[in-house]
Amino acid sequence: MSEATELAERAGGADPRDGLRAVAALRRLLEQLEAVQVRSARNQGWSWQEVAAELGVSRQAVHKKHGRR
């Protein structure tokens, strides 16, 4: 079972403490995945506007978040 699948199962569980911890871990994992994919897109020549469109955010937001990496 993947880490994400395990965390998703825990996030839906009956214990709020365990569920909230799993949600926080999923957020961290999601942030890491987003950074990897944005870096990949930029390395392949994508504009900030193209990246932003796929993420459903503004160009300014994605550039502010990932532009300095």
Coordinates of C-alpha atoms in Angstrom, one line a residue:
M1 CA 0.0 0.0 0.0
S2 CA 1.4 3.5 -0.9
E3 CA 1.9 6.1 1.7
A4 CA -0.8 8.3 0.2
T5 CA -3.3 5.5 0.2
E6 CA -2.6 4.7 3.9
L7 CA -2.8 8.3 4.9
A8 CA -6.1 8.7 3.0
E9 CA -7.5 5.7 4.9
R10 CA -6.4 7.1 8.2
A11 CA -7.8 10.6 7.3
G12 CA -11.2 9.0 6.9
G13 CA -11.0 7.0 10.2
A14 CA -13.1 7.4 13.3
D15 CA -10.2 8.8 15.5
P16 CA -10.1 12.5 15.0
R17 CA -6.5 12.8 16.3
D18 CA -5.2 10.2 13.9
G19 CA -7.4 11.6 11.1
L20 CA -6.1 15.2 11.6
R21 CA -2.5 14.0 11.7
A22 CA -3.1 12.1 8.4
V23 CA -4.6 15.2 6.8
A24 CA -1.5 17.2 7.8
A25 CA 0.8 14.5 6.4
L26 CA -1.2 14.5 3.2
R27 CA -0.8 18.3 2.9
R28 CA 2.9 18.0 3.2
L29 CA 3.0 15.2 0.6
L30 CA 0.8 17.2 -1.7
E31 CA 3.1 20.3 -1.4
Q32 CA 6.1 18.1 -2.3
L33 CA 4.3 16.6 -5.3
E34 CA 3.3 20.0 -6.5
A35 CA 6.8 21.3 -6.3
V36 CA 8.2 18.4 -8.3
Q37 CA 5.6 18.8 -11.0
V38 CA 6.0 22.6 -11.2
R39 CA 9.8 22.1 -11.5
S40 CA 9.3 19.5 -14.2
A41 CA 6.9 21.7 -16.2
R42 CA 9.3 24.7 -15.9
N43 CA 12.3 22.6 -17.0
Q44 CA 10.3 21.5 -20.0
G45 CA 9.7 25.1 -21.0
W46 CA 6.2 25.7 -19.6
S47 CA 5.3 29.3 -18.8
W48 CA 4.1 30.4 -15.4
Q49 CA 0.7 31.0 -17.0
E50 CA 0.5 27.4 -18.3
V51 CA 1.4 26.0 -14.9
A52 CA -1.1 28.2 -13.2
A53 CA -3.9 27.2 -15.5
E54 CA -3.4 23.5 -14.8
L55 CA -3.3 24.2 -11.0
G56 CA -6.3 26.4 -11.1
V57 CA -4.5 29.4 -9.6
S58 CA -3.2 32.7 -10.8
R59 CA 0.1 33.1 -12.5
Q60 CA 1.2 35.4 -9.7
A61 CA 0.3 32.9 -7.1
V62 CA 2.2 30.0 -8.6
H63 CA 5.2 32.3 -9.3
K64 CA 5.2 33.6 -5.8
K65 CA 5.0 30.1 -4.4
H66 CA 7.5 28.3 -6.7
G67 CA 9.5 31.1 -8.4
R68 CA 12.4 31.2 -6.1
R69 CA 13.2 27.5 -6.0

